[in-house]
């Protein structure tokens, strides 16, 4: 983490350059979607739920295409959206610093430009990866310089379909409830956007004072001088183990189901614009084949994350050690693995997330109608994969599809721009590398539908348009002044 003082003048100069770039490109384009008023209330064209990275770039791309009647809602306080300063616990991002992420192809909007403007090119060259909290600073700046319409402290309690084809969103803000009408809704809700944290069933019935998921708010200071266990071999498991050690844990046991820690990041190895733009065009069986292989290989934790843990002599790595039993004994836990029994005071599960619509009350009206891959695609032999089977089956602009055609047509305007979209679209909606390309696909689909829905209004405007470009005095009719020969 850099300790240099940021150059405010440099950042101001970058903002002026960005302003000029936008002006030269005539961005954002002019607003063109006709406003609607229903029952005396204005209708929002697009409501984006979630103001993390995905929600911000989705909003920015829609504004770029002239959809300015939009809202971005997030229940978090300003500056705390997404995981970056809440449950993310790595020191730096895992992605290479050069990735342009949500910049939408604009050099002055990249993290590199943001960093160099404040710390200089030499500091950029010396930087390994983006510090986690500085990435949050970058997203805050991104939101500010683009003037995105984010409303913080707003919780979406329920989304319903009205008979007139609009969405009615019941929201809570500052203790008050109100309703927002919208034509499209985008769920930019992150890793757990369609479910929640996954923990193994063996924790059922065990008091929560003994365990937590790695995405939970954890008071690590309570672990000073105590025994802590962590389950998992992924980046999140390593980061939580490191924080516990840094907080003074007397012993840290890391239990890993596999006989070895994964070492190869498969998708990084084939990363290309071909994957970004071509994955959605694969047949279903090829999509499944790619992701089943990737998920089963598992993404390795970053080298620095592992070294951060192994630097402590009280850290113990237990390979080929799935937890077969977990019980409370007096004031601590007892874990049983194929290799033995271990006492610990607290256990953290770095076991990922699951899709479970029952965990999202706001989607209750749509849950019975949403089609998942398991509903229509037979799992290929030898490729059973619960994560893929429970992935939503999405249309070409991330819209949900109906389990029974005609049963819930408004799903065509409810968009899943979060991590579970991966099987349908590839890694375009949850990670930094291709988030701009994902937002572009999402926004263009929404823009196309908005225009088609309003075709009668646009055609009436076409017929009514009568601003002349010629005054009629630019020429003379030759026949009107011609004298016929005698």
Short mmCIF file of C-alpha atoms in Angstrom, two decimals:
data_model
loop_
_atom_site.label_atom_id
_atom_site.label_comp_id
_atom_site.label_asym_id
_atom_site.label_seq_id
_atom_site.Cartn_x
_atom_site.Cartn_y
_atom_site.Cartn_z
CA UNK A 1 0.00 0.00 0.00
CA UNK A 2 1.46 3.33 -1.05
CA UNK A 3 2.02 5.99 1.59
CA UNK A 4 2.62 8.79 -0.92
CA UNK A 5 0.52 11.91 -0.80
CA UNK A 6 -1.93 12.03 -3.73
CA UNK A 7 -1.64 14.95 -6.12
CA UNK A 8 -5.04 16.67 -6.12
CA UNK A 9 -4.01 18.93 -8.99
CA UNK A 10 -3.08 15.92 -11.09
CA UNK A 11 -6.47 14.33 -10.52
CA UNK A 12 -8.23 17.61 -11.36
CA UNK A 13 -6.27 17.75 -14.62
CA UNK A 14 -7.34 14.19 -15.45
CA UNK A 15 -10.96 15.14 -14.82
CA UNK A 16 -10.64 18.03 -17.27
CA UNK A 17 -9.15 15.71 -19.85
CA UNK A 18 -12.00 13.23 -19.35
CA UNK A 19 -14.51 16.04 -19.70
CA UNK A 20 -12.89 17.05 -22.99
CA UNK A 21 -12.80 13.45 -24.25
CA UNK A 22 -16.51 13.07 -23.55
CA UNK A 23 -17.26 16.32 -25.32
CA UNK A 24 -15.24 15.32 -28.39
CA UNK A 25 -17.12 12.03 -28.55
CA UNK A 26 -20.46 13.77 -27.90
CA UNK A 27 -21.06 11.59 -24.87
CA UNK A 28 -23.34 10.93 -23.26
CA UNK A 29 -25.60 11.09 -26.29
CA UNK A 30 -28.81 13.10 -26.08
CA UNK A 31 -31.74 11.72 -24.14
CA UNK A 32 -34.27 10.13 -26.48
CA UNK A 33 -36.59 7.85 -24.46
CA UNK A 34 -40.09 9.37 -24.08
CA UNK A 35 -41.06 10.00 -20.47
CA UNK A 36 -44.02 8.16 -19.01
CA UNK A 37 -46.34 9.19 -16.20
CA UNK A 38 -48.70 6.64 -14.63
CA UNK A 39 -51.18 7.47 -11.89
CA UNK A 40 -49.49 10.83 -11.48
CA UNK A 41 -46.07 9.26 -10.87
CA UNK A 42 -43.10 9.37 -13.20
CA UNK A 43 -41.91 6.03 -14.53
CA UNK A 44 -38.19 5.27 -14.38
CA UNK A 45 -36.90 3.66 -17.56
CA UNK A 46 -34.28 1.52 -15.81
CA UNK A 47 -33.73 0.81 -12.12
CA UNK A 48 -30.39 -0.81 -11.35
CA UNK A 49 -30.26 -2.64 -8.03
CA UNK A 50 -26.69 -2.48 -6.73
CA UNK A 51 -24.13 0.33 -7.01
CA UNK A 52 -20.99 -1.78 -6.99
CA UNK A 53 -18.72 -1.99 -10.01
CA UNK A 54 -21.28 -3.81 -12.19
CA UNK A 55 -24.09 -1.43 -11.32
CA UNK A 56 -21.95 1.65 -11.97
CA UNK A 57 -20.73 0.57 -15.39
CA UNK A 58 -24.24 -0.57 -16.36
CA UNK A 59 -25.52 2.89 -15.46
CA UNK A 60 -22.67 4.60 -17.28
CA UNK A 61 -23.23 2.57 -20.44
CA UNK A 62 -26.97 3.29 -20.45
CA UNK A 63 -26.31 7.02 -20.07
CA UNK A 64 -23.76 6.79 -22.85
CA UNK A 65 -26.56 5.49 -25.08
CA UNK A 66 -29.01 8.22 -24.08
CA UNK A 67 -30.99 6.52 -21.30
CA UNK A 68 -30.79 9.15 -18.57
CA UNK A 69 -34.09 8.42 -16.81
CA UNK A 70 -32.59 5.81 -14.52
CA UNK A 71 -31.80 5.12 -10.88
CA UNK A 72 -29.08 3.08 -9.19
CA UNK A 73 -30.14 1.88 -5.73
CA UNK A 74 -27.87 0.46 -3.05
CA UNK A 75 -28.65 -0.33 0.57
CA UNK A 76 -25.04 0.36 1.61
CA UNK A 77 -23.73 3.71 2.72
CA UNK A 78 -21.91 5.77 0.10
CA UNK A 79 -18.40 4.43 -0.33
CA UNK A 80 -19.23 0.97 1.04
CA UNK A 81 -20.89 -0.56 -2.02
CA UNK A 82 -19.71 -3.99 -3.07
CA UNK A 83 -17.13 -6.12 -1.23
CA UNK A 84 -14.06 -3.90 -1.43
CA UNK A 85 -14.14 -2.30 2.03
CA UNK A 86 -16.56 -4.71 3.69
CA UNK A 87 -15.91 -8.46 3.44
CA UNK A 88 -13.01 -8.43 0.94
CA UNK A 89 -9.87 -8.95 3.02
CA UNK A 90 -7.02 -9.19 0.52
CA UNK A 91 -4.36 -6.50 0.49
CA UNK A 92 -4.49 -6.00 -3.26
CA UNK A 93 -6.77 -7.01 -6.09
CA UNK A 94 -6.14 -10.38 -7.66
CA UNK A 95 -6.49 -9.01 -11.18
CA UNK A 96 -3.51 -7.51 -13.03
CA UNK A 97 -3.31 -3.74 -12.56
CA UNK A 98 -3.42 -3.10 -16.33
CA UNK A 99 -6.99 -4.36 -16.80
CA UNK A 100 -9.24 -1.51 -17.91
CA UNK A 101 -12.34 -2.86 -16.15
CA UNK A 102 -15.29 -0.46 -16.16
CA UNK A 103 -13.55 2.26 -18.24
CA UNK A 104 -15.73 1.58 -21.34
CA UNK A 105 -12.72 1.95 -23.62
CA UNK A 106 -11.87 5.46 -22.41
CA UNK A 107 -8.19 5.88 -21.40
CA UNK A 108 -8.89 8.77 -19.01
CA UNK A 109 -11.42 6.65 -17.12
CA UNK A 110 -9.07 3.74 -16.33
CA UNK A 111 -7.62 2.90 -12.93
CA UNK A 112 -4.17 3.49 -14.40
CA UNK A 113 -5.07 7.06 -15.34
CA UNK A 114 -6.58 7.59 -11.88
CA UNK A 115 -3.42 6.27 -10.20
CA UNK A 116 -0.84 7.97 -12.40
CA UNK A 117 -2.62 11.33 -12.12
CA UNK A 118 -2.11 11.22 -8.36
CA UNK A 119 1.19 9.36 -7.93
CA UNK A 120 3.02 9.54 -11.25
CA UNK A 121 4.27 7.08 -13.87
CA UNK A 122 7.22 5.89 -11.81
CA UNK A 123 4.93 4.86 -8.96
CA UNK A 124 2.72 3.03 -11.45
CA UNK A 125 5.67 1.07 -12.77
CA UNK A 126 6.63 0.08 -9.21
CA UNK A 127 3.07 -0.96 -8.30
CA UNK A 128 2.41 -4.70 -8.30
CA UNK A 129 -1.39 -4.75 -8.12
CA UNK A 130 -4.08 -2.26 -7.21
CA UNK A 131 -4.53 -1.89 -3.44
CA UNK A 132 -8.00 -3.08 -2.51
CA UNK A 133 -9.13 0.09 -0.74
CA UNK A 134 -7.71 2.25 -3.53
CA UNK A 135 -9.87 0.37 -6.00
CA UNK A 136 -12.85 1.47 -3.91
CA UNK A 137 -11.52 5.04 -4.09
CA UNK A 138 -11.37 4.66 -7.86
CA UNK A 139 -15.00 3.48 -8.06
CA UNK A 140 -16.10 6.41 -5.89
CA UNK A 141 -14.27 8.76 -8.27
CA UNK A 142 -15.77 6.95 -11.30
CA UNK A 143 -19.26 7.52 -9.95
CA UNK A 144 -18.53 11.19 -9.23
CA UNK A 145 -16.92 12.19 -12.54
CA UNK A 146 -19.68 10.52 -14.56
CA UNK A 147 -22.44 11.96 -12.38
CA UNK A 148 -24.19 8.62 -12.01
CA UNK A 149 -27.65 8.68 -10.32
CA UNK A 150 -26.87 6.55 -7.27
CA UNK A 151 -29.14 6.56 -4.22
CA UNK A 152 -27.56 5.06 -1.12
CA UNK A 153 -29.34 3.70 1.93
CA UNK A 154 -32.17 2.38 -0.23
CA UNK A 155 -33.26 -1.22 0.24
CA UNK A 156 -35.42 -2.94 -2.39
CA UNK A 157 -37.90 -4.97 -0.37
CA UNK A 158 -40.06 -6.39 -3.15
CA UNK A 159 -40.47 -6.25 -6.91
CA UNK A 160 -43.86 -6.97 -8.46
CA UNK A 161 -45.30 -7.03 -11.96
CA UNK A 162 -48.21 -4.66 -12.58
CA UNK A 163 -51.04 -5.42 -15.02
CA UNK A 164 -49.83 -2.55 -17.23
CA UNK A 165 -46.48 -4.24 -17.79
CA UNK A 166 -44.46 -2.09 -15.41
CA UNK A 167 -42.46 -3.13 -12.39
CA UNK A 168 -43.46 -1.84 -8.97
CA UNK A 169 -40.52 -1.71 -6.59
CA UNK A 170 -41.27 -1.36 -2.90
CA UNK A 171 -38.25 0.35 -1.37
CA UNK A 172 -37.26 1.46 2.09
CA UNK A 173 -35.24 4.65 2.58
CA UNK A 174 -34.46 6.40 5.85
CA UNK A 175 -37.12 4.36 7.60
CA UNK A 176 -39.82 5.33 5.11
CA UNK A 177 -41.43 3.12 2.49
CA UNK A 178 -42.31 4.18 -1.01
CA UNK A 179 -42.88 2.70 -4.44
CA UNK A 180 -40.96 3.19 -7.68
CA UNK A 181 -42.39 2.31 -11.09
CA UNK A 182 -39.94 1.07 -13.70
CA UNK A 183 -39.87 -0.34 -17.21
CA UNK A 184 -36.70 -2.40 -16.77
CA UNK A 185 -34.92 -3.68 -13.66
CA UNK A 186 -31.27 -4.74 -13.62
CA UNK A 187 -29.98 -6.89 -10.76
CA UNK A 188 -26.33 -5.87 -10.39
CA UNK A 189 -26.10 -7.62 -7.05
CA UNK A 190 -22.76 -9.43 -7.08
CA UNK A 191 -21.67 -12.92 -6.11
CA UNK A 192 -24.70 -13.64 -3.95
CA UNK A 193 -27.13 -11.77 -6.14
CA UNK A 194 -29.45 -14.75 -6.56
CA UNK A 195 -28.73 -16.55 -3.34
CA UNK A 196 -26.33 -16.31 -0.45
CA UNK A 197 -23.31 -17.74 1.29
CA UNK A 198 -22.88 -21.50 1.11
CA UNK A 199 -21.93 -23.41 4.25
CA UNK A 200 -21.94 -27.22 4.54
CA UNK A 201 -24.90 -28.87 6.29
CA UNK A 202 -22.70 -30.04 9.17
CA UNK A 203 -23.05 -26.58 10.76
CA UNK A 204 -26.80 -26.99 11.11
CA UNK A 205 -27.70 -26.63 14.77
CA UNK A 206 -24.32 -25.21 15.80
CA UNK A 207 -24.54 -21.86 17.55
CA UNK A 208 -23.43 -18.93 15.39
CA UNK A 209 -21.01 -17.76 18.06
CA UNK A 210 -18.74 -20.58 16.92
CA UNK A 211 -18.69 -19.99 13.16
CA UNK A 212 -19.06 -17.54 10.26
CA UNK A 213 -18.89 -17.48 6.48
CA UNK A 214 -15.96 -15.60 5.01
CA UNK A 215 -18.32 -12.95 3.60
CA UNK A 216 -19.75 -12.09 7.02
CA UNK A 217 -18.78 -9.18 9.26
CA UNK A 218 -16.22 -10.74 11.60
CA UNK A 219 -14.58 -9.18 14.65
CA UNK A 220 -11.09 -10.56 14.12
CA UNK A 221 -9.74 -8.89 17.27
CA UNK A 222 -11.61 -11.46 19.33
CA UNK A 223 -9.26 -14.13 17.96
CA UNK A 224 -6.18 -12.82 19.76
CA UNK A 225 -4.64 -15.73 21.64
CA UNK A 226 -7.29 -18.16 20.42
CA UNK A 227 -7.55 -21.09 17.99
CA UNK A 228 -9.13 -20.48 14.59
CA UNK A 229 -9.95 -22.90 11.76
CA UNK A 230 -10.61 -21.94 8.16
CA UNK A 231 -12.21 -24.22 5.57
CA UNK A 232 -11.26 -23.86 1.92
CA UNK A 233 -8.31 -23.30 -0.40
CA UNK A 234 -9.56 -20.31 -2.37
CA UNK A 235 -8.51 -16.69 -2.17
CA UNK A 236 -11.23 -15.79 0.34
CA UNK A 237 -10.20 -18.61 2.69
CA UNK A 238 -6.56 -17.52 2.53
CA UNK A 239 -7.39 -13.87 3.12
CA UNK A 240 -9.52 -14.64 6.17
CA UNK A 241 -6.85 -16.93 7.55
CA UNK A 242 -4.26 -14.17 7.12
CA UNK A 243 -6.40 -11.59 8.89
CA UNK A 244 -6.95 -13.97 11.82
CA UNK A 245 -3.20 -14.53 12.11
CA UNK A 246 -2.45 -10.82 11.86
CA UNK A 247 -5.00 -10.22 14.62
CA UNK A 248 -3.00 -12.51 16.93
CA UNK A 249 -4.56 -15.96 16.61
CA UNK A 250 -2.54 -18.45 18.65
CA UNK A 251 -3.16 -21.24 16.15
CA UNK A 252 -4.62 -21.31 12.64
CA UNK A 253 -5.68 -24.56 11.01
CA UNK A 254 -6.52 -24.42 7.32
CA UNK A 255 -8.56 -27.46 6.21
CA UNK A 256 -8.45 -28.20 2.48
CA UNK A 257 -10.54 -30.93 0.89
CA UNK A 258 -8.16 -31.47 -2.04
CA UNK A 259 -4.89 -33.33 -1.82
CA UNK A 260 -3.14 -30.26 -3.25
CA UNK A 261 -3.87 -26.56 -3.52
CA UNK A 262 -4.94 -25.63 -7.08
CA UNK A 263 -2.11 -23.95 -8.94
CA UNK A 264 -3.38 -23.06 -12.42
CA UNK A 265 -6.00 -20.43 -13.23
CA UNK A 266 -7.61 -22.05 -16.26
CA UNK A 267 -9.63 -19.12 -17.56
CA UNK A 268 -6.65 -16.79 -17.37
CA UNK A 269 -4.83 -19.18 -19.66
CA UNK A 270 -7.40 -18.80 -22.45
CA UNK A 271 -8.38 -15.20 -21.76
CA UNK A 272 -8.95 -13.31 -25.02
CA UNK A 273 -11.46 -11.16 -26.83
CA UNK A 274 -12.51 -14.39 -28.52
CA UNK A 275 -13.71 -15.74 -25.18
CA UNK A 276 -15.30 -12.41 -24.23
CA UNK A 277 -17.34 -12.09 -27.42
CA UNK A 278 -17.56 -15.71 -28.50
CA UNK A 279 -18.56 -17.61 -25.38
CA UNK A 280 -22.24 -16.66 -25.64
CA UNK A 281 -22.27 -18.08 -29.18
CA UNK A 282 -21.17 -21.55 -28.09
CA UNK A 283 -23.68 -24.37 -28.08
CA UNK A 284 -25.02 -25.32 -24.67
CA UNK A 285 -22.91 -28.44 -24.39
CA UNK A 286 -19.73 -26.48 -25.15
CA UNK A 287 -20.58 -23.78 -22.61
CA UNK A 288 -21.07 -26.49 -20.02
CA UNK A 289 -17.85 -28.24 -20.99
CA UNK A 290 -15.77 -25.07 -20.63
CA UNK A 291 -17.18 -24.05 -17.26
CA UNK A 292 -17.40 -27.52 -15.77
CA UNK A 293 -13.70 -28.02 -16.46
CA UNK A 294 -12.83 -24.58 -15.06
CA UNK A 295 -14.90 -24.94 -11.89
CA UNK A 296 -13.62 -28.41 -11.13
CA UNK A 297 -10.03 -27.27 -11.59
CA UNK A 298 -10.82 -24.40 -9.19
CA UNK A 299 -9.19 -20.98 -9.26
CA UNK A 300 -5.99 -20.95 -7.20
CA UNK A 301 -5.45 -18.37 -4.49
CA UNK A 302 -2.88 -15.67 -5.34
CA UNK A 303 0.69 -16.58 -4.40
CA UNK A 304 0.97 -13.56 -2.11
CA UNK A 305 -2.18 -14.59 -0.26
CA UNK A 306 -0.74 -18.03 0.49
CA UNK A 307 2.62 -16.56 1.56
CA UNK A 308 0.75 -14.16 3.81
CA UNK A 309 -0.55 -17.19 5.74
CA UNK A 310 2.47 -19.49 5.60
CA UNK A 311 4.71 -16.73 7.01
CA UNK A 312 3.27 -17.52 10.46
CA UNK A 313 4.67 -20.57 12.30
CA UNK A 314 1.31 -21.12 14.01
CA UNK A 315 -0.40 -21.64 10.63
CA UNK A 316 -1.04 -25.30 9.73
CA UNK A 317 -2.12 -26.46 6.26
CA UNK A 318 -4.15 -29.70 6.29
CA UNK A 319 -4.45 -31.18 2.78
CA UNK A 320 -6.85 -34.00 1.86
CA UNK A 321 -8.77 -33.01 4.99
CA UNK A 322 -12.49 -32.54 4.42
CA UNK A 323 -14.41 -32.03 7.64
CA UNK A 324 -16.48 -35.12 8.29
CA UNK A 325 -17.88 -34.08 11.66
CA UNK A 326 -18.22 -30.89 13.67
CA UNK A 327 -19.49 -30.78 17.25
CA UNK A 328 -19.50 -28.42 20.20
CA UNK A 329 -17.56 -29.63 23.24
CA UNK A 330 -18.12 -27.30 26.21
CA UNK A 331 -16.68 -23.93 25.12
CA UNK A 332 -15.05 -24.93 21.81
CA UNK A 333 -15.51 -26.95 18.62
CA UNK A 334 -14.12 -30.35 17.75
CA UNK A 335 -13.49 -31.10 14.08
CA UNK A 336 -12.98 -34.54 12.63
CA UNK A 337 -11.20 -35.15 9.32
CA UNK A 338 -9.84 -38.36 7.76
CA UNK A 339 -6.52 -37.48 9.42
CA UNK A 340 -7.63 -36.83 12.97
CA UNK A 341 -9.55 -34.64 15.44
CA UNK A 342 -8.79 -30.97 16.05
CA UNK A 343 -10.00 -28.54 18.69
CA UNK A 344 -10.71 -24.93 17.71
CA UNK A 345 -12.50 -21.95 19.16
CA UNK A 346 -13.96 -20.63 15.93
CA UNK A 347 -14.33 -21.75 12.32
CA UNK A 348 -14.58 -19.63 9.16
CA UNK A 349 -16.02 -21.19 6.01
CA UNK A 350 -14.47 -19.91 2.78
CA UNK A 351 -16.87 -22.11 0.84
CA UNK A 352 -18.33 -19.74 -1.71
CA UNK A 353 -21.91 -18.90 -2.62
CA UNK A 354 -25.02 -20.65 -3.84
CA UNK A 355 -28.03 -19.73 -5.95
CA UNK A 356 -31.22 -19.90 -3.89
CA UNK A 357 -34.03 -17.51 -4.80
CA UNK A 358 -35.79 -18.33 -1.54
CA UNK A 359 -33.17 -16.14 0.15
CA UNK A 360 -34.34 -13.09 -1.81
CA UNK A 361 -37.80 -12.00 -0.74
CA UNK A 362 -37.76 -9.17 -3.27
CA UNK A 363 -37.87 -11.75 -6.10
CA UNK A 364 -40.64 -13.90 -4.62
CA UNK A 365 -43.15 -12.92 -7.34
CA UNK A 366 -40.80 -14.13 -10.09
CA UNK A 367 -38.99 -17.08 -8.51
CA UNK A 368 -41.51 -19.75 -9.64
CA UNK A 369 -41.24 -18.58 -13.25
CA UNK A 370 -37.48 -18.16 -13.70
CA UNK A 371 -35.89 -20.83 -15.86
CA UNK A 372 -32.64 -22.42 -14.79
CA UNK A 373 -30.32 -24.54 -16.85
CA UNK A 374 -31.47 -27.64 -14.96
CA UNK A 375 -35.00 -27.01 -16.28
CA UNK A 376 -34.12 -27.59 -19.92
CA UNK A 377 -30.57 -28.88 -20.34
CA UNK A 378 -29.73 -32.49 -19.47
CA UNK A 379 -26.48 -32.61 -17.52
CA UNK A 380 -23.81 -34.26 -19.71
CA UNK A 381 -22.58 -37.64 -18.54
CA UNK A 382 -19.70 -37.35 -16.11
CA UNK A 383 -20.14 -33.59 -15.76
CA UNK A 384 -22.50 -33.25 -12.80
CA UNK A 385 -22.11 -29.74 -11.47
CA UNK A 386 -24.56 -28.23 -8.99
CA UNK A 387 -23.35 -24.68 -9.61
CA UNK A 388 -24.03 -24.93 -13.33
CA UNK A 389 -27.34 -26.78 -12.88
CA UNK A 390 -28.54 -23.93 -10.65
CA UNK A 391 -27.45 -21.17 -13.04
CA UNK A 392 -30.22 -19.02 -14.53
CA UNK A 393 -30.88 -19.54 -18.23
CA UNK A 394 -30.64 -16.03 -19.70
CA UNK A 395 -31.45 -14.26 -22.94
CA UNK A 396 -29.11 -12.20 -25.10
CA UNK A 397 -29.25 -9.08 -22.89
CA UNK A 398 -29.02 -10.94 -19.58
CA UNK A 399 -32.81 -11.09 -19.23
CA UNK A 400 -34.44 -13.95 -17.37
CA UNK A 401 -36.38 -16.47 -19.43
CA UNK A 402 -39.67 -18.11 -18.53
CA UNK A 403 -39.89 -21.68 -17.32
CA UNK A 404 -43.32 -21.87 -18.97
CA UNK A 405 -43.65 -19.62 -22.05
CA UNK A 406 -46.28 -16.95 -21.54
CA UNK A 407 -46.57 -17.43 -17.78
CA UNK A 408 -44.55 -14.35 -16.82
CA UNK A 409 -43.66 -12.24 -19.88
CA UNK A 410 -42.30 -9.33 -17.83
CA UNK A 411 -39.22 -11.45 -17.11
CA UNK A 412 -37.95 -10.23 -20.48
CA UNK A 413 -37.32 -6.87 -18.77
CA UNK A 414 -35.75 -8.22 -15.58
CA UNK A 415 -32.00 -8.55 -16.15
CA UNK A 416 -29.48 -10.66 -14.24
CA UNK A 417 -26.22 -8.69 -14.48
CA UNK A 418 -24.36 -10.53 -11.75
CA UNK A 419 -22.08 -13.52 -11.26
CA UNK A 420 -24.67 -16.32 -11.82
CA UNK A 421 -25.00 -15.12 -15.46
CA UNK A 422 -21.64 -16.74 -16.26
CA UNK A 423 -22.91 -19.96 -17.83
CA UNK A 424 -25.12 -18.06 -20.27
CA UNK A 425 -22.75 -15.21 -21.15
CA UNK A 426 -19.26 -16.02 -19.90
CA UNK A 427 -17.39 -13.94 -17.33
CA UNK A 428 -18.87 -10.58 -18.30
CA UNK A 429 -20.89 -9.61 -15.25
CA UNK A 430 -18.97 -10.40 -12.09
CA UNK A 431 -15.26 -9.75 -12.53
CA UNK A 432 -13.08 -6.83 -13.61
CA UNK A 433 -11.63 -8.02 -16.96
CA UNK A 434 -14.69 -7.85 -19.25
CA UNK A 435 -17.21 -5.87 -17.20
CA UNK A 436 -17.40 -3.07 -19.80
CA UNK A 437 -18.16 -5.54 -22.58
CA UNK A 438 -20.88 -7.08 -20.43
CA UNK A 439 -22.41 -3.69 -19.67
CA UNK A 440 -22.36 -2.83 -23.37
CA UNK A 441 -24.27 -6.02 -24.21
CA UNK A 442 -26.77 -5.34 -21.43
CA UNK A 443 -27.31 -1.69 -22.34
CA UNK A 444 -27.72 -2.28 -26.07
CA UNK A 445 -30.35 -4.92 -25.40
CA UNK A 446 -32.31 -2.59 -23.12
CA UNK A 447 -31.99 0.33 -25.55
CA UNK A 448 -33.27 -1.80 -28.43
CA UNK A 449 -36.27 -2.94 -26.46
CA UNK A 450 -37.11 0.56 -25.23
CA UNK A 451 -37.15 1.84 -28.81
CA UNK A 452 -39.29 -1.00 -30.10
CA UNK A 453 -41.77 -0.60 -27.24
CA UNK A 454 -42.12 3.11 -28.03
CA UNK A 455 -42.23 2.69 -31.82
CA UNK A 456 -45.61 4.40 -32.19
CA UNK A 457 -44.37 7.45 -30.28
CA UNK A 458 -41.18 7.59 -32.32
CA UNK A 459 -43.11 7.21 -35.57
CA UNK A 460 -45.49 10.01 -34.57
CA UNK A 461 -42.45 12.16 -33.82
CA UNK A 462 -41.05 11.29 -37.23
CA UNK A 463 -44.25 12.38 -38.96
CA UNK A 464 -44.47 15.56 -36.88
CA UNK A 465 -40.86 16.55 -37.43
CA UNK A 466 -40.87 19.57 -39.72
CA UNK A 467 -37.69 21.55 -39.11
CA UNK A 468 -36.48 22.53 -42.61
CA UNK A 469 -32.84 22.38 -43.60
CA UNK A 470 -33.48 24.38 -46.76
CA UNK A 471 -35.32 27.69 -46.95
CA UNK A 472 -36.44 27.25 -50.59
CA UNK A 473 -34.39 30.18 -51.91
CA UNK A 474 -31.29 28.14 -52.65
CA UNK A 475 -32.28 27.42 -56.30
CA UNK A 476 -34.62 28.39 -59.13
CA UNK A 477 -36.84 26.13 -61.17
CA UNK A 478 -35.44 26.28 -64.67
CA UNK A 479 -38.77 25.47 -66.29
CA UNK A 480 -40.52 28.30 -64.41
CA UNK A 481 -38.29 30.96 -66.06
CA UNK A 482 -37.66 29.25 -69.37
CA UNK A 483 -38.96 30.95 -72.53
CA UNK A 484 -39.82 28.39 -75.18
CA UNK A 485 -38.07 28.85 -78.53
CA UNK A 486 -40.20 30.13 -81.42
#
